[in-house]
mmCIF file of C-alpha atoms in Angstrom:
data_model
loop_
_atom_site.group_PDB
_atom_site.id
_atom_site.type_symbol
_atom_site.label_atom_id
_atom_site.label_comp_id
_atom_site.label_asym_id
_atom_site.label_seq_id
_atom_site.Cartn_x
_atom_site.Cartn_y
_atom_site.Cartn_z
ATOM 1 C CA MET A 976 -12.092 -10.114 -52.150
ATOM 2 C CA LYS A 977 -10.961 -11.364 -48.737
ATOM 3 C CA LYS A 978 -7.920 -8.692 -48.819
ATOM 4 C CA LEU A 979 -10.411 -6.227 -49.353
ATOM 5 C CA SER A 980 -12.537 -7.116 -46.739
ATOM 6 C CA VAL A 981 -9.691 -7.110 -44.149
ATOM 7 C CA LEU A 982 -8.348 -3.762 -45.523
ATOM 8 C CA LEU A 983 -11.887 -2.383 -44.853
ATOM 9 C CA LEU A 984 -11.713 -3.358 -41.442
ATOM 10 C CA LEU A 985 -8.430 -2.281 -40.280
ATOM 11 C CA PRO A 986 -9.619 1.413 -39.583
ATOM 12 C CA LEU A 987 -12.407 0.077 -37.623
ATOM 13 C CA ALA A 988 -10.017 -1.829 -35.600
ATOM 14 C CA ALA A 989 -7.923 1.233 -34.640
ATOM 15 C CA CYS A 990 -11.177 2.813 -33.253
ATOM 16 C CA ILE A 991 -12.340 -0.270 -30.931
ATOM 17 C CA ARG A 992 -10.856 -0.189 -27.487
ATOM 18 C CA PHE A 993 -11.117 -2.855 -24.553
ATOM 19 C CA GLY A 994 -10.847 -1.174 -21.405
ATOM 20 C CA ALA A 995 -9.154 2.275 -20.545
ATOM 21 C CA GLU A 996 -6.112 3.539 -21.882
ATOM 22 C CA PRO A 997 -3.087 2.555 -19.521
ATOM 23 C CA PRO A 998 -1.247 5.440 -17.826
ATOM 24 C CA PRO A 999 2.251 6.153 -18.868
ATOM 25 C CA ALA A 1000 3.854 4.475 -15.523
ATOM 26 C CA LEU A 1001 2.381 2.817 -12.672
ATOM 27 C CA LEU A 1002 3.194 3.757 -8.865
ATOM 28 C CA THR A 1003 4.668 1.772 -6.450
ATOM 29 C CA LEU A 1004 6.300 1.870 -2.466
ATOM 30 C CA THR A 1005 9.879 1.322 -2.021
ATOM 31 C CA PRO A 1006 11.324 0.699 1.654
ATOM 32 C CA ALA A 1007 13.514 3.401 3.117
ATOM 33 C CA THR A 1008 15.685 0.561 4.233
ATOM 34 C CA PRO A 1009 15.726 -2.485 1.796
ATOM 35 C CA ILE A 1010 16.274 -6.141 3.032
ATOM 36 C CA ALA A 1011 19.907 -7.106 2.287
ATOM 37 C CA ALA A 1012 19.933 -9.409 -0.593
ATOM 38 C CA GLY A 1013 21.331 -12.991 0.631
ATOM 39 C CA GLN A 1014 20.121 -12.408 4.061
ATOM 40 C CA THR A 1015 18.961 -15.767 5.809
ATOM 41 C CA GLN A 1016 16.570 -15.555 8.750
ATOM 42 C CA THR A 1017 15.142 -18.266 11.218
ATOM 43 C CA SER A 1018 12.471 -17.899 13.585
ATOM 44 C CA ALA A 1019 14.745 -19.962 15.828
ATOM 45 C CA ALA A 1020 16.777 -17.087 16.414
ATOM 46 C CA ALA A 1021 14.553 -13.960 15.741
ATOM 47 C CA ARG A 1022 11.054 -13.196 16.601
ATOM 48 C CA SER A 1023 8.491 -14.157 13.895
ATOM 49 C CA ILE A 1024 5.537 -11.883 13.061
ATOM 50 C CA THR A 1025 2.363 -12.649 10.730
ATOM 51 C CA VAL A 1026 1.594 -9.213 8.912
ATOM 52 C CA GLN A 1027 -2.009 -9.205 7.240
ATOM 53 C CA VAL A 1028 -3.192 -7.120 4.494
ATOM 54 C CA PRO A 1029 -4.837 -4.250 6.236
ATOM 55 C CA VAL A 1030 -8.553 -3.645 5.465
ATOM 56 C CA VAL A 1031 -9.624 -0.565 3.462
ATOM 57 C CA PRO A 1032 -12.380 1.692 2.763
ATOM 58 C CA GLN A 1033 -14.217 1.872 -0.716
ATOM 59 C CA GLU A 1034 -12.090 4.735 -2.013
ATOM 60 C CA LEU A 1035 -8.409 2.494 -1.576
ATOM 61 C CA ALA A 1036 -10.024 -0.774 -3.045
ATOM 62 C CA VAL A 1037 -8.907 0.448 -6.243
ATOM 63 C CA ASN A 1038 -5.365 1.070 -7.969
ATOM 64 C CA ARG A 1039 -6.096 4.627 -8.058
ATOM 65 C CA VAL A 1040 -4.747 7.792 -6.037
ATOM 66 C CA PRO A 1041 -7.715 9.511 -3.833
ATOM 67 C CA VAL A 1042 -7.730 13.228 -3.361
ATOM 68 C CA GLN A 1043 -9.742 14.707 -0.461
ATOM 69 C CA SER A 1044 -10.661 17.801 -1.663
ATOM 70 C CA THR A 1045 -13.385 18.507 1.154
ATOM 71 C CA PRO A 1046 -14.446 16.428 4.180
ATOM 72 C CA THR A 1047 -16.980 15.028 1.992
ATOM 73 C CA THR A 1048 -15.360 14.849 -1.351
ATOM 74 C CA ILE A 1049 -13.183 12.600 -3.009
ATOM 75 C CA ALA A 1050 -11.550 12.472 -6.657
ATOM 76 C CA TYR A 1051 -8.669 10.912 -7.960
ATOM 77 C CA VAL A 1052 -5.464 12.026 -9.488
ATOM 78 C CA LYS A 1053 -5.187 12.043 -13.356
ATOM 79 C CA GLU A 1054 -3.125 9.306 -14.878
ATOM 80 C CA ALA A 1055 -2.084 8.213 -11.427
ATOM 81 C CA GLN A 1056 -2.592 4.487 -10.623
ATOM 82 C CA TRP A 1057 -0.890 1.985 -8.205
ATOM 83 C CA VAL A 1058 1.009 -1.262 -9.749
ATOM 84 C CA GLU A 1059 -1.583 -3.018 -7.368
ATOM 85 C CA PRO A 1060 -3.983 -2.465 -4.757
ATOM 86 C CA PRO A 1061 -2.485 0.067 -2.031
ATOM 87 C CA ALA A 1062 -3.187 -2.402 0.840
ATOM 88 C CA ARG A 1063 -1.115 -4.986 -0.450
ATOM 89 C CA LEU A 1064 1.800 -2.809 -1.236
ATOM 90 C CA PHE A 1065 1.546 -1.270 2.277
ATOM 91 C CA ALA A 1066 1.374 -4.600 4.136
ATOM 92 C CA ARG A 1067 4.516 -5.500 1.863
ATOM 93 C CA LEU A 1068 6.328 -2.273 2.827
ATOM 94 C CA VAL A 1069 5.698 -2.710 6.564
ATOM 95 C CA SER A 1070 6.943 -6.419 6.226
ATOM 96 C CA ASP A 1071 9.833 -5.020 4.829
ATOM 97 C CA THR A 1072 10.432 -2.596 7.279
ATOM 98 C CA LEU A 1073 9.878 -5.139 10.171
ATOM 99 C CA THR A 1074 12.586 -7.500 8.787
ATOM 100 C CA SER A 1075 15.281 -4.674 8.422
ATOM 101 C CA ARG A 1076 14.599 -2.559 11.249
ATOM 102 C CA ALA A 1077 13.076 -5.024 13.778
ATOM 103 C CA ASN A 1078 14.980 -7.996 12.932
ATOM 104 C CA MET A 1079 11.758 -10.049 12.601
ATOM 105 C CA VAL A 1080 10.890 -12.960 10.573
ATOM 106 C CA VAL A 1081 7.777 -11.809 8.729
ATOM 107 C CA LEU A 1082 5.641 -15.058 7.775
ATOM 108 C CA SER A 1083 2.821 -15.764 5.265
ATOM 109 C CA PRO A 1084 -0.552 -16.178 7.035
ATOM 110 C CA ARG A 1085 -0.295 -19.761 6.008
ATOM 111 C CA GLN A 1086 3.165 -20.281 7.753
ATOM 112 C CA GLY A 1087 1.561 -18.371 10.788
ATOM 113 C CA PHE A 1088 -0.372 -21.569 11.389
ATOM 114 C CA THR A 1089 2.646 -23.497 12.149
ATOM 115 C CA ASP A 1090 4.857 -20.686 13.984
ATOM 116 C CA PRO A 1091 2.497 -18.855 16.459
ATOM 117 C CA GLY A 1092 4.461 -15.705 16.424
ATOM 118 C CA ALA A 1093 2.964 -12.014 16.667
ATOM 119 C CA GLN A 1094 0.090 -11.152 14.623
ATOM 120 C CA LEU A 1095 -0.497 -7.510 12.989
ATOM 121 C CA THR A 1096 -3.536 -6.577 11.485
ATOM 122 C CA GLY A 1097 -5.248 -3.542 10.817
ATOM 123 C CA GLU A 1098 -7.162 -0.718 8.679
ATOM 124 C CA LEU A 1099 -5.403 1.450 6.123
ATOM 125 C CA ARG A 1100 -7.798 4.549 6.818
ATOM 126 C CA GLU A 1101 -6.084 7.006 4.417
ATOM 127 C CA PHE A 1102 -3.301 6.459 1.679
ATOM 128 C CA GLY A 1103 -3.608 9.406 -0.708
ATOM 129 C CA ILE A 1104 -3.601 13.190 -1.015
ATOM 130 C CA ASP A 1105 -5.287 15.915 1.127
ATOM 131 C CA ALA A 1106 -5.562 19.106 -1.482
ATOM 132 C CA THR A 1107 -6.871 21.386 1.278
ATOM 133 C CA ARG A 1108 -3.071 21.071 2.714
ATOM 134 C CA ASN A 1109 -1.358 19.974 -0.385
ATOM 135 C CA GLU A 1110 0.201 16.581 1.327
ATOM 136 C CA ALA A 1111 0.283 13.366 1.109
ATOM 137 C CA VAL A 1112 -1.235 11.219 4.181
ATOM 138 C CA VAL A 1113 -1.120 7.873 5.304
ATOM 139 C CA VAL A 1114 -3.371 6.987 8.339
ATOM 140 C CA TYR A 1115 -3.029 3.399 9.572
ATOM 141 C CA ASP A 1116 -5.046 1.877 12.736
ATOM 142 C CA ALA A 1117 -2.748 -1.184 13.883
ATOM 143 C CA THR A 1118 -3.824 -4.199 15.906
ATOM 144 C CA LEU A 1119 -0.997 -6.371 17.615
ATOM 145 C CA GLN A 1120 -1.321 -9.502 19.429
ATOM 146 C CA ARG A 1121 2.097 -10.337 20.708
ATOM 147 C CA VAL A 1122 3.227 -14.088 21.052
ATOM 148 C CA GLY A 1123 1.481 -15.641 24.009
ATOM 149 C CA ALA A 1124 -0.911 -12.590 24.812
ATOM 150 C CA THR A 1125 -4.647 -13.192 25.052
ATOM 151 C CA THR A 1126 -5.400 -9.131 24.739
ATOM 152 C CA PHE A 1127 -4.617 -6.911 21.495
ATOM 153 C CA GLU A 1128 -2.973 -3.474 21.348
ATOM 154 C CA LYS A 1129 -4.339 -0.834 19.181
ATOM 155 C CA ARG A 1130 -2.608 2.083 17.974
ATOM 156 C CA ARG A 1131 -3.186 4.854 15.233
ATOM 157 C CA PHE A 1132 -0.128 5.742 13.079
ATOM 158 C CA GLU A 1133 -0.192 8.638 10.827
ATOM 159 C CA ALA A 1134 2.001 10.584 8.600
ATOM 160 C CA ARG A 1135 2.194 13.501 6.307
ATOM 161 C CA ALA A 1136 4.217 14.691 3.438
ATOM 162 C CA PRO A 1137 4.413 17.685 1.642
ATOM 163 C CA VAL A 1138 3.427 17.385 -2.352
ATOM 164 C CA ALA A 1139 4.361 20.401 -4.453
ATOM 165 C CA THR A 1140 1.580 19.835 -7.283
ATOM 166 C CA ILE A 1141 -1.249 17.171 -7.435
ATOM 167 C CA ASP A 1142 -0.017 15.334 -10.565
ATOM 168 C CA ALA A 1143 0.872 11.632 -11.358
ATOM 169 C CA ASN A 1144 4.301 12.706 -11.014
ATOM 170 C CA SER A 1145 4.188 14.280 -7.863
ATOM 171 C CA VAL A 1146 2.137 12.206 -5.574
ATOM 172 C CA GLY A 1147 3.934 8.939 -5.730
ATOM 173 C CA PRO A 1148 7.235 10.111 -4.074
ATOM 174 C CA ALA A 1149 4.969 11.851 -1.436
ATOM 175 C CA ILE A 1150 2.904 9.119 -0.453
ATOM 176 C CA ASN A 1151 6.128 6.797 -0.217
ATOM 177 C CA GLN A 1152 7.518 9.132 2.326
ATOM 178 C CA ALA A 1153 4.483 9.032 4.413
ATOM 179 C CA ALA A 1154 4.122 5.331 4.256
ATOM 180 C CA ASN A 1155 7.990 4.600 5.368
ATOM 181 C CA THR A 1156 7.511 6.920 8.109
ATOM 182 C CA VAL A 1157 4.481 5.100 9.283
ATOM 183 C CA ALA A 1158 5.878 1.448 8.593
ATOM 184 C CA THR A 1159 9.013 2.730 10.449
ATOM 185 C CA ALA A 1160 6.878 4.165 13.473
ATOM 186 C CA VAL A 1161 5.018 0.531 13.094
ATOM 187 C CA ALA A 1162 8.224 -1.528 13.307
ATOM 188 C CA ASP A 1163 9.184 0.519 16.391
ATOM 189 C CA TRP A 1164 6.206 -0.002 18.053
ATOM 190 C CA VAL A 1165 6.055 -3.701 17.514
ATOM 191 C CA ARG A 1166 10.016 -4.356 18.417
ATOM 192 C CA GLY A 1167 9.219 -2.423 21.839
#
């Protein structure tokens, strides 16, 4: 009798789904100039900086890829999803770029308490696709407090990259290219 009840429940179990179906692959960012393995850094020999995860608007507070189709309409790319929130991916990309390009020691916020280096904060304003121009767009409003300064510097960084089609396979590489352009510009500004 027990076997029969289990067999009757099997077709029902195939119909029950908890949560959404995961996409075939998840998107991530990769630095244009990765950090060399085995490289040791010390804040005694190089400048240090703490990079905060940027603030984001609501459309970027999810792991989906936004598409701006009109000035007041946002949709999301079907089956395109980031491996983690875009703000954290972007902060890590900026950190890696500062390490490799600007030769800076990037500290965690906790480490920043003991080594008062520079502080980089900001807002990731756009990180998706502009459907009207078929471009990936990344806009980052950065705020920098240099070592020993009592004032802040602010600068907007923007980069665009063409995207042939707006689908899950095309948007990741285009956004990665635009994000690396912004991260490089940020590293050059901070280094200067």
